Structures are given as structure tokens and as C-alpha cells.
XYZ file of C-alpha atoms in Angstrom:
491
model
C 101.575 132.230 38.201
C 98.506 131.846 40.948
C 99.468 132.664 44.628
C 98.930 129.117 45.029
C 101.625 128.103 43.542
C 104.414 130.368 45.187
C 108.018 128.124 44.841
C 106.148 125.157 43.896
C 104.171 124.895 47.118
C 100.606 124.929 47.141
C 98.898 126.332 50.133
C 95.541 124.449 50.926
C 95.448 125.897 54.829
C 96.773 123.939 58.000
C 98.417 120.396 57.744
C 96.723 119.659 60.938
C 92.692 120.375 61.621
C 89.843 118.778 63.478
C 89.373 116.615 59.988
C 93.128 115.921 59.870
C 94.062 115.021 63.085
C 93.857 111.866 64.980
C 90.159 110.606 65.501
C 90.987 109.056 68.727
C 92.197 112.171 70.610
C 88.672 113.475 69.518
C 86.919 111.057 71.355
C 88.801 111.496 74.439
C 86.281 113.173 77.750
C 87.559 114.007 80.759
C 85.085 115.054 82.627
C 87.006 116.119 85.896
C 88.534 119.066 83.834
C 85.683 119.489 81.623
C 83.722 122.785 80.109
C 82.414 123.188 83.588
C 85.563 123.745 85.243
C 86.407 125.965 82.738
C 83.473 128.055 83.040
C 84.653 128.139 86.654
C 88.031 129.152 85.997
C 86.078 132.125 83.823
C 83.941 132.648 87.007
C 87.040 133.461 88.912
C 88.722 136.234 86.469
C 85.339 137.886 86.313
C 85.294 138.250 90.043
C 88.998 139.754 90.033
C 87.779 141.997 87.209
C 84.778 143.199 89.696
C 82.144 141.935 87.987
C 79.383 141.138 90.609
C 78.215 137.534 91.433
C 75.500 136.378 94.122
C 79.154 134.949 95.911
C 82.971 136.251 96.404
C 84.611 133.147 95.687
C 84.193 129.981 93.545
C 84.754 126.785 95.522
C 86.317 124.131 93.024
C 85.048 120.979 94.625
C 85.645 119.232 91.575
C 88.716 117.496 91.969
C 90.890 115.327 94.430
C 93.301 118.107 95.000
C 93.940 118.367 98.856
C 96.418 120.819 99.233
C 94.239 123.152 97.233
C 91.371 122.796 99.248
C 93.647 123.848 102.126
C 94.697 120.874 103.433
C 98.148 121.395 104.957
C 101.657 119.792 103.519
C 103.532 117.067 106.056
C 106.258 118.877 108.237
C 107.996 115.884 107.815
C 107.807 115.058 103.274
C 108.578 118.805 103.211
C 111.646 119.180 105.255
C 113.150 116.375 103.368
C 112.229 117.228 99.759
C 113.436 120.834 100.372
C 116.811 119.437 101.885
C 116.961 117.162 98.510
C 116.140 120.049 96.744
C 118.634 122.147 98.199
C 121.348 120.016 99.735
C 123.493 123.090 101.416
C 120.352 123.255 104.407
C 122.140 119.981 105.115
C 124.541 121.825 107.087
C 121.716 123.758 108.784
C 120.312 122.831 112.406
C 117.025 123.560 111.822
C 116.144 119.895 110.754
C 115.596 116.970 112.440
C 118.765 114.550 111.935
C 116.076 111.449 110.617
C 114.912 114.033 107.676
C 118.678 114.881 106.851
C 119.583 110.829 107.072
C 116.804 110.165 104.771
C 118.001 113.133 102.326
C 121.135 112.349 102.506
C 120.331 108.452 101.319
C 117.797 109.944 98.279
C 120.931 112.023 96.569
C 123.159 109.402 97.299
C 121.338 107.056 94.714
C 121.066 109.756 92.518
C 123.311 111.163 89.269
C 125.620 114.000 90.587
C 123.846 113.876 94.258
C 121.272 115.520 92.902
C 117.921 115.372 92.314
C 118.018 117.034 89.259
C 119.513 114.319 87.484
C 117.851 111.328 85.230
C 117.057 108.353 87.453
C 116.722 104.630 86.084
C 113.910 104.347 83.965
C 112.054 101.549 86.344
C 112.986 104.463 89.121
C 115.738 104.814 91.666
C 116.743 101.641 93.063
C 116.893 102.124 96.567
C 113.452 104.012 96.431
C 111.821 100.246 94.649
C 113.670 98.606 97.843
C 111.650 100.801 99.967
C 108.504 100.225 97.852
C 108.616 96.201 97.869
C 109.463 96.422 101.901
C 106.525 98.505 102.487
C 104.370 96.381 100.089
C 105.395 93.476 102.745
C 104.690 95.236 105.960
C 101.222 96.207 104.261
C 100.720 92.649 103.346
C 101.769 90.681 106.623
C 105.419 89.556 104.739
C 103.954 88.422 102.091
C 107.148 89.414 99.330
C 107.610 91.934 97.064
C 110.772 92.160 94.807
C 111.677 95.391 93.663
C 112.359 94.099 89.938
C 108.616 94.153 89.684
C 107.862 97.434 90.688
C 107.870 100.174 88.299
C 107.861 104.294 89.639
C 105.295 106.353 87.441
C 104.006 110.291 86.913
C 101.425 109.634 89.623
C 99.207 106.322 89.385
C 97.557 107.636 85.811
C 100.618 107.702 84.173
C 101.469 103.703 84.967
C 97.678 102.919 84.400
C 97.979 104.342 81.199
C 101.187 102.271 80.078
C 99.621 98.854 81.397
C 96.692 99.463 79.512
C 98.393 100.416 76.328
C 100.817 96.952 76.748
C 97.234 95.315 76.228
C 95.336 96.655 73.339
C 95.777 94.716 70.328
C 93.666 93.516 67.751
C 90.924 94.777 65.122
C 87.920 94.443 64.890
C 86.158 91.673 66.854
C 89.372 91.240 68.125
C 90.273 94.136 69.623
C 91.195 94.114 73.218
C 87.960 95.022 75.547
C 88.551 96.358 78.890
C 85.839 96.124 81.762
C 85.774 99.786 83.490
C 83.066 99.725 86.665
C 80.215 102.607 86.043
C 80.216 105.304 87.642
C 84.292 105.112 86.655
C 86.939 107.814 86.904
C 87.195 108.712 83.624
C 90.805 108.313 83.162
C 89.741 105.092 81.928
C 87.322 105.849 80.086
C 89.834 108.482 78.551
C 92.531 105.948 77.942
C 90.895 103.345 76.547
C 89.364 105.914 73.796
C 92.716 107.110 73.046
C 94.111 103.658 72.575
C 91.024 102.777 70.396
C 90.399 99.502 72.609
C 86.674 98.786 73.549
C 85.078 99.723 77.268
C 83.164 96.952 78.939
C 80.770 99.051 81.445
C 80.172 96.953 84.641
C 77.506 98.551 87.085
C 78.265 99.088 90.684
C 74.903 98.323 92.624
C 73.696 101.974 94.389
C 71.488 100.229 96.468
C 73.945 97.842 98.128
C 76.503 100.804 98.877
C 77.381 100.529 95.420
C 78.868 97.046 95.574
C 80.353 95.190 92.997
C 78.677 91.939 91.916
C 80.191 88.886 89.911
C 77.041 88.431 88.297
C 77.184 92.225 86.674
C 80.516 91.296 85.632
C 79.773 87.991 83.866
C 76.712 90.061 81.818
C 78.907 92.847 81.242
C 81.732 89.999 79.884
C 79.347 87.748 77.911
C 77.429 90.616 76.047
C 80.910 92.158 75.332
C 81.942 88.768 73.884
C 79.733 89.586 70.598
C 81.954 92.441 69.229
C 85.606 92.580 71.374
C 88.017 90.355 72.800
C 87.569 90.709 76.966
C 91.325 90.891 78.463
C 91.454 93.182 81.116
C 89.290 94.142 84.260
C 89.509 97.319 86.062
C 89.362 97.590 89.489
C 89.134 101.127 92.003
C 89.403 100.174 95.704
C 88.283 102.100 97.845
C 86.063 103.341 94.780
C 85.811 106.685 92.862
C 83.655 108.429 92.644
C 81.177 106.415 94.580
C 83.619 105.822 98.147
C 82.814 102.255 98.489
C 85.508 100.061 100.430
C 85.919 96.366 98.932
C 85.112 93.630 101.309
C 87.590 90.621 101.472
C 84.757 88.681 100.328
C 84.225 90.552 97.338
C 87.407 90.880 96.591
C 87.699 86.825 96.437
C 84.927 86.402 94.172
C 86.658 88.814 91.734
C 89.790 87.227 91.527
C 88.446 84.115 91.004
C 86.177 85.711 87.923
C 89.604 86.780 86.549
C 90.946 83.973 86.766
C 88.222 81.166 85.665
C 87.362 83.755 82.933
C 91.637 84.706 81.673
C 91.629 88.323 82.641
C 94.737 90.763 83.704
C 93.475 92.321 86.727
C 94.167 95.872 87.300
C 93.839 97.123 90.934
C 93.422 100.815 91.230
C 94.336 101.498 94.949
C 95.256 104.847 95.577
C 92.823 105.487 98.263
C 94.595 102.854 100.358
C 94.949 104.567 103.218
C 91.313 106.690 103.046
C 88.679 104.053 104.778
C 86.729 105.863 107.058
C 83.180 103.612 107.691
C 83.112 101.315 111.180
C 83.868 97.849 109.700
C 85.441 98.553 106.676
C 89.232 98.003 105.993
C 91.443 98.152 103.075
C 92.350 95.093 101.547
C 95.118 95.105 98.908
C 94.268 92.533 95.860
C 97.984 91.335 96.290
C 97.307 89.751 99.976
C 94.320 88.218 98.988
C 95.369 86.823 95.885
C 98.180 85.113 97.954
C 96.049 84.238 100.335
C 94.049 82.250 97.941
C 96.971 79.527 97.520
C 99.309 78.955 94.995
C 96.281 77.972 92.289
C 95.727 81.491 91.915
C 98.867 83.357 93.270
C 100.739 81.845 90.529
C 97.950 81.902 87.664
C 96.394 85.456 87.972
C 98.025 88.203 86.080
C 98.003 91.836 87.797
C 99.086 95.204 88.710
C 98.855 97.414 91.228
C 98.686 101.237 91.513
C 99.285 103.980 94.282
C 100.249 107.112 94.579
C 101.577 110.220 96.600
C 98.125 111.680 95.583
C 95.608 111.227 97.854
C 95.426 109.263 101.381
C 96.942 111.430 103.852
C 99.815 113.306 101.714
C 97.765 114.673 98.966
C 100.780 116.222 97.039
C 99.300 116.162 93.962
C 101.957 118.223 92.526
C 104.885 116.356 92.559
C 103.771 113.191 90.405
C 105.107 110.214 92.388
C 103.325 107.007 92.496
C 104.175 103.292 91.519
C 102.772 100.378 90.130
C 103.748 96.021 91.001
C 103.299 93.743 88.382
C 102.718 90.075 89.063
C 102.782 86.843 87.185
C 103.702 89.025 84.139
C 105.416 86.915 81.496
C 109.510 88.136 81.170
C 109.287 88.545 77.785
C 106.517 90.930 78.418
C 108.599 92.501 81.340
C 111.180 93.315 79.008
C 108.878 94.908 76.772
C 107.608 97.412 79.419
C 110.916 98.627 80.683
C 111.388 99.300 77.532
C 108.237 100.852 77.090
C 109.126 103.170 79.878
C 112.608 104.068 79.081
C 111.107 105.855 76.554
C 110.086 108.552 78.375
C 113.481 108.253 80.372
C 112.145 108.817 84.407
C 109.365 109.503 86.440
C 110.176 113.421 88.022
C 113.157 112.793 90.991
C 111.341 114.790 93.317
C 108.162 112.954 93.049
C 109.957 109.320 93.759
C 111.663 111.089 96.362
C 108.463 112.039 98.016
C 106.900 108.366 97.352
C 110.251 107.170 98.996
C 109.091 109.157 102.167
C 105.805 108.213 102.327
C 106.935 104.383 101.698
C 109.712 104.703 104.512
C 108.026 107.503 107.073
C 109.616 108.117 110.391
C 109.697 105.514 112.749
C 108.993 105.875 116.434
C 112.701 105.690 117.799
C 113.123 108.966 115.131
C 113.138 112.873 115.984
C 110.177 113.479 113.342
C 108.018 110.212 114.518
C 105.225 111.873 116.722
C 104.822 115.514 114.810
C 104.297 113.095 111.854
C 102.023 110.620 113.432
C 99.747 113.479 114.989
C 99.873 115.402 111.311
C 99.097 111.942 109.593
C 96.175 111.183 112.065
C 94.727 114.545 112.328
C 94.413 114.489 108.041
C 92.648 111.269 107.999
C 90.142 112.377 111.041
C 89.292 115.636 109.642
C 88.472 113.320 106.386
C 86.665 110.749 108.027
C 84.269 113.566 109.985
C 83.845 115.064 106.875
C 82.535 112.184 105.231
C 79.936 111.887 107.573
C 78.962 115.093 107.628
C 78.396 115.067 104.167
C 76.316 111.691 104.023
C 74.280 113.127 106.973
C 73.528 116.273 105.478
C 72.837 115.168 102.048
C 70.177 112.704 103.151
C 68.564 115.331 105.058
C 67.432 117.127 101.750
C 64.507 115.995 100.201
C 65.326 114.788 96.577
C 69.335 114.066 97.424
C 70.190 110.457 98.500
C 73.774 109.857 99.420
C 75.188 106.862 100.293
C 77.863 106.453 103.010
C 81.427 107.724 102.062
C 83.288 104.509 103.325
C 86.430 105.397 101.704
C 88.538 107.910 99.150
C 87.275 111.200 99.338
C 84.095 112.062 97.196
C 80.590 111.579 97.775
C 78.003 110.469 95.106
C 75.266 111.420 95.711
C 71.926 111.072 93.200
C 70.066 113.402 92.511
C 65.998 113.193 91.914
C 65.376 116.102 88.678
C 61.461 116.974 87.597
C 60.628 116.290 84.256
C 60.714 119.769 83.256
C 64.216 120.278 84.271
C 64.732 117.549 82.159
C 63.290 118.810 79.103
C 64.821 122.513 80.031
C 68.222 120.676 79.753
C 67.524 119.102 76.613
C 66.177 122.235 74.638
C 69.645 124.053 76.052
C 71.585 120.838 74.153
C 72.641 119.736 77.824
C 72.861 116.482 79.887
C 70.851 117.114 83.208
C 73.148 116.686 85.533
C 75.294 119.022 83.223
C 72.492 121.421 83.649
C 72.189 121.394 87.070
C 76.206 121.754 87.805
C 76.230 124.538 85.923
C 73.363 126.290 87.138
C 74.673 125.409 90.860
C 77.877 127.326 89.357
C 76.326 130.265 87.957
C 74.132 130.544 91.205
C 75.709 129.527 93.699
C 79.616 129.758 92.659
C 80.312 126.300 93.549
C 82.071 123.758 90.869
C 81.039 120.297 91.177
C 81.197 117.456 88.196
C 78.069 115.494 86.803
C 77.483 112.100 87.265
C 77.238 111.949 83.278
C 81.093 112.422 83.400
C 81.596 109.330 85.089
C 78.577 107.244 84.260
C 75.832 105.897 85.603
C 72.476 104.113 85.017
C 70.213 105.662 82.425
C 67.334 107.715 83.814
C 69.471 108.287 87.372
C 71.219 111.327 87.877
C 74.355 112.300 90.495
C 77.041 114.747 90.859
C 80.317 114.214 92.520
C 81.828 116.147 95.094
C 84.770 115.951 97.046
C 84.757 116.080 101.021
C 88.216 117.870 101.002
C 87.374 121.433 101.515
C 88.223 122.449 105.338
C 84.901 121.757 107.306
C 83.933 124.912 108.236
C 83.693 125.653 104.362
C 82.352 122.667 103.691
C 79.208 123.134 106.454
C 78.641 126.591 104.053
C 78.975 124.424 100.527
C 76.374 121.701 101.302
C 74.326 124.555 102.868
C 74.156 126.308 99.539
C 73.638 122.812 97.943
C 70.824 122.235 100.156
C 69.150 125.779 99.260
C 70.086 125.393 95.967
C 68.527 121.911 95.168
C 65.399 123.210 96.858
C 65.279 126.113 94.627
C 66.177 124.181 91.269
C 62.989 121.448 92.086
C 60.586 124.783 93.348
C 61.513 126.574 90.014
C 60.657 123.190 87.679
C 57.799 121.793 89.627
């Protein structure tokens, strides 16, 4: 009997391969954690192991992730998650009574008192309370109901569950999504996974990359040939290009949705990263109600944030939420069932968004340590968003525009021809090229425009401005030297 065979099974290798498994996942690029952050992670063992490098220490500039750049945790989100966390420090008289009061509320409303229960699926209750009032101080009173607020595994997670509500259809049917180039390729990610079709709408580099209603009718009508247009994608402030939204803009957009049927989906994270003189955040939510009932009660959306980025930057913990608005009930219904699924968002990370919805106010113990913390974060950021512009434009071949908001810069890059080719005999993009070289060189990790898009025959990388500015004076130093270098060596 062959070894084939052996009790009736036949063995013709693994069940699941690359030709097995599902297309989709295959397609899926994400370029924030992509092979050049892996070469860096490579990079970093070889220095432990002593093997010698033109630098001692690779700087990972790649990704929004603030309290790994150094950026310092909030007295204030710390001293209650740790009392959550560990309820017996309760008794202790090392923390402010408004941190305790605020613990004490958080395992209250949860299983057990503790935080290491399941929570509602939606999220805790009292934390959506918290949410919606906050959404209404944001918005000049403008309401929020908690029933339409969701809690999520950081923003992506709810971004990825809206769009997956929305893809239906084959063929010239299927759903199409409009994603704004350069993107953060979550989208881009998601969209391939779900098998819908991307819409790329350009963001204009020369106006401060600006969005523009006529790009998105072009992107929309051309689209209208092979996909069914239902959703448009919105980041404000933007990444990876910084760019804060004005009101105006932000009009003609809804409006587009609206005359045109689209679910708008407002990315806005960065809500509370503007930096640039005369720029302010708008949310999508005020405007959109500030447009009168012919729009407030037409125009489907949701809204994302997070416990991310802005002045927290706890990454870790997972905690964001998303509001939905003018979504049909049925469909309502469908979602929360949709995320019961997965049973809850982590405890800990709605307990954090909780404090960062609710933070101390000025009659508490905590209120000024907070406030100076909070402020001192955000300037840091906003300096260091101008000293990036300003040194980037000071290097012949780099143009930057200003970082109005979030917390990258974008800046494009000019490449001679021969790098070009050099690139494309090593089977590389050029910007991929040049990020790695800068890498291997100069031990700094940044991510190619390619990996979020942009116009063809334009180059860019993206960087963020989180690293602490004395180490961020030495990065675009070495940027500087090294761009001058790279040109010198292919000129």
C-alpha cells in the first residue's frame, strides 16, 4: 500500500498555502509596518549583537506612536487606570480624591467592579454618556445620544466594521469607496480585504494639499464605469499630509455627499493636533448641523476618534469610539450585532477614553498638573512642526509643506533619473529605495510616499514630528546630509 495512502488519508502537503488561502488577505499592504520596518527591527538586533553600523541606535520615525518616541504618559489617565486596575490603591493617600471618584464610577459600571470583566458590546454605558456630553461641549450643544455611539479597539477597529456594513455587490456593482491620495493605508488595507473597489481622490500639494470638489466629482464619475460609489472617506486634520479642513471645505463636501448619495466617513482622530495660525478643527457633525435640517437629517455618517494620538497618545490601550448619524434602525440593529460578535472593546481602553472624554475640571485636585501636562504635549508638537517645515525647505531638493495639524510631515522629495533607474534594476519603488538606503546609512526608519500614494512621477516620504526635539534637530540633520549625499552620488 503507497505511503500515500496511510488509513485512507492521502497526504498532498498543507491544507492551507499561498495558492490555497484567501486571495484577498494577499492583496492586503500596509505600508506603516512594511518590509522596511522590518529591516529596522533587524537593524536593531544586529546592533545588540555588536555588529557595527555608521549609528548606535535606529530611530523608528515611522509611526504615530508617542509614547515610544518618548513622549511622557498623563499623571492624571495613569493614576486612574492603575487605581481601576488595582482597586485596593483606593484606600491609599497617594491619589488625588477626583482620580479615585472617577475610578470608583468606571468599576461601578462594570461586571464584578472590575475591569476585567466583559462590558456591553456597544461599550459601558456610563462611558457613551460621557462620550455624547463631550461630543456636545465640542459642538456648542449641538446633541449627541449615547445610543448612537459605539466604543471600538482604537478608531481602526470601528472604521473597519463601518466599512465592512457597506460592501456589497459584484461586479459593476460592487460597493466603491473614495479614499483621498496620499491615504493612510488602513483604508487602502480594508477595502482590499473586503474585496470592495478604492476610488483614489487627489489632495492638491500645491494648495497645502487641499481637498477639491472638483477632484472628487472626476474621481466619482470615472469610478461610475466599473463600481457602485457609496462611501467617501474623509481624514481631518489629514494623514499623512497634516492639512487642517477649513469650514468652507468642509461645506462643499457635505453637500457632494449629499447631492451625489454618499455615507460620509469622518476620520478625526487628530482632533485635538492643529497647530498652524488660522487653522481650527472643525468636526463634520457641527457643520453638518449647521447646514439646516436639509442636510442634518439627509446625510448619512460616522465619526471616529481615539485615545491614540492628540495629546494622550496611549496607543497601547485600544480605546476609541465612533457616532453614527442618520443611520437607518434596521441597519443599527445590524451593527450591534455586528459588534457583539467580538463581545467588547478592551475595559481598560474605554476606561482611558472615559478619562480623556471627562478630564479634570478646574474646581478638581488634578485640574492644573493636567492642564500644564496637556498644554506642554501639544506645544512641544506644534514647535516641532515648524521646525520640521523650516528645516526641510531649507534643503535643496526637499519641499515640505506646512504641518497644520496631526503629527507627520510630507514632504516630496526631487530623485535624479539615475536613482530612478538604480531603484528599478534593484526591483524597488524609489521612494522605497531611498528609505531604505536612509536606513542602512543613516539608521533612521521612515515610510515611502508609495505606501500611501501619491501622484505618478512625484516622490515623498513620511515622517512623524514626535521624536523629543532635541533628537529630532539630529534626525532632520542626518536627513539633510543624507539627501545631499543620495543626489551627489546619482548626479
Amino acid at each position: 500500500m503507497s505511503q500515500q495512502a496511510v488509513n485512507g488519508v492521502s497526504h498532498r502537503g498543507k491544507v492551507l498555502t499561498l495558492d490555497s488561502m484567501n486571495p484577498n488577505v494577499k492583496r492586503v499592504e500596509y505600508a506603516v509596518r512594511g518590509p522596511i520596518v522590518q529591516r529596522a527591527v533587524q537593524i536593531e538586533k544586529e546592533l545588540k549583537e555588536g555588529v557595527k553600523k555608521p549609528f548606535t541606535e535606529v530611530i523608528k520615525a515611522n509611526i504615530g506612536d508617542a509614547h515610544a518616541m518618548g513622549q511622557k504618559p498623563i499623571t492624571f489617565l495613569r493614576q486612574v487606570l492603575a487605581l481601576c486596575s488595582y482597586p485596593e490603591l483606593l484606600e491609599d493617600n497617594m491619589f488625588p480624591e477626583d482620580a479615585k471618584k472617577r475610578a470608583r464610577r468606571i468599576l461601578e459600571s462594570c461586571g464584578g467592579h472590575s475591569i476585567g470583566a466583559y462590558s456591553a458590546s456597544q461599550g459601558i454605558e456610563c462611558i457613551r454618556q460621557d462620550v455624547a456630553r463631550y461630543i456636545e461641549r465640542r459642538d456648542g450643544g449641538i446633541p449627541s445620544s449615547p445610543d448612537n455611539i459605539y466604543l471600538s479597539t482604537g478608531a481602526s477597529d470601528a472604521i473597519v466594521t463601518m466599512l465592512k456594513l457597506l460592501v456589497c455587490g459584484e461586479g459593476r456593482s460592487r460597493t466603491g469607496v473614495m479614499i483621498s491620495i496620499p491615504q493612510y493605508p488602513l483604508y487602502s488595507a480594508a477595502l482590499a480585504d473586503l474585496g470592495a473597489v478604492q476610488i483614489s481622490y487627489y489632495l492638491d500639494e500645491d494648495k497645502c494639499w487641499s481637498l477639491d470638489v472638483a477632484e472628487l466629482r472626476r474621481a466619482l464619475n470615472a469610478a461610475r464605469q466599473h463600481c457602485n460609489p457609496r462611501v467617501l472617506c474623509i481624514i481631518n486634520p489629514g494623514n499623512p499630509t497634516g492639512q487642517v479642513q477649513s469650514r468652507q471645505c468642509i461645506e462643499d463636501v457635505i453637500r457632494f455627499a449629499k447631492e451625489e448619495h454618499l455615507f460620509l466617513m469622518a476620520d478625526e482622530v487628530y482632533q485635538d493636533n492643529v497647530y498652524a495660525e488660522g487653522c481650527k478643527f472643525h468636526s463634520f457633525k457641527k457643520v453638518l448641523f449647521e447646514m439646516g435640517p436639509e442636510y442634518s437629517s439627509t446625510v448619512e455618517m460616522a465619526s471616529f476618534h481615539s485615545t491614540s494620538k492628540c495629546y494622550m497618545g496611549e496607543c497601547g490601550f485600544r480605546g476609541g469610539y465612533m457616532e453614527v448619524i442618520n443611520m437607518d434602525p434596521e441597519v443599527k440593529a445590524q451593527l450591534t450585532k455586528l459588534v457583539s460578535v467580538r463581545l467588547c472593546p478592551p475595559v481598560p481602553g474605554q476606561a482611558l477614553l472615559d478619562l480623556v472624554v471627562n478630564p479634570p475640571q478646574p474646581d478638581e485636585p488634578s485640574y492644573t498638573t493636567f492642564m500644564k501636562e496637556r498644554t506642554a504635549v501639544l506645544a512641544a508638537l506644534a514647535e516641532k512642526a515648524r521646525l520640521t517645515e523650516e528645516t526641510f525647505n531649507t534643503v535643496p531638493g526637499i519641499t515640505c509643506n506646512p504641518v497644520q495639524g496631526a503629527m507627520y510631515t510630507f514632504p516630496r522629495i526631487t530623485l535624479p533619473q539615475k536613482a530612478i533607474d538604480k531603484a528599478k534594476e534593484e526591483g524597488q519603488v524609489p521612494d522605497m529605495y531611498y528609505c531604505m538606503r536612509l536606513l542602512e546609512e543613516e539608521g533612521i526608519c521612515l515610510v515611502p510616499g508609495s505606501g500611501f500614494g501619491q501622484r505618478e512621477g512625484t516622490f515623498h516620504f513620511r515622517m512623524t514630528i514626535l521624536p523629543p526635539t532635541e533628537k529630532l534637530k539630529v534626525v532632520l540633520q542626518k536627513i539633510r546630509e543624507f539627501h545631499l549625499r543620495f543626489t551627489q552620488e546619482f548626479s
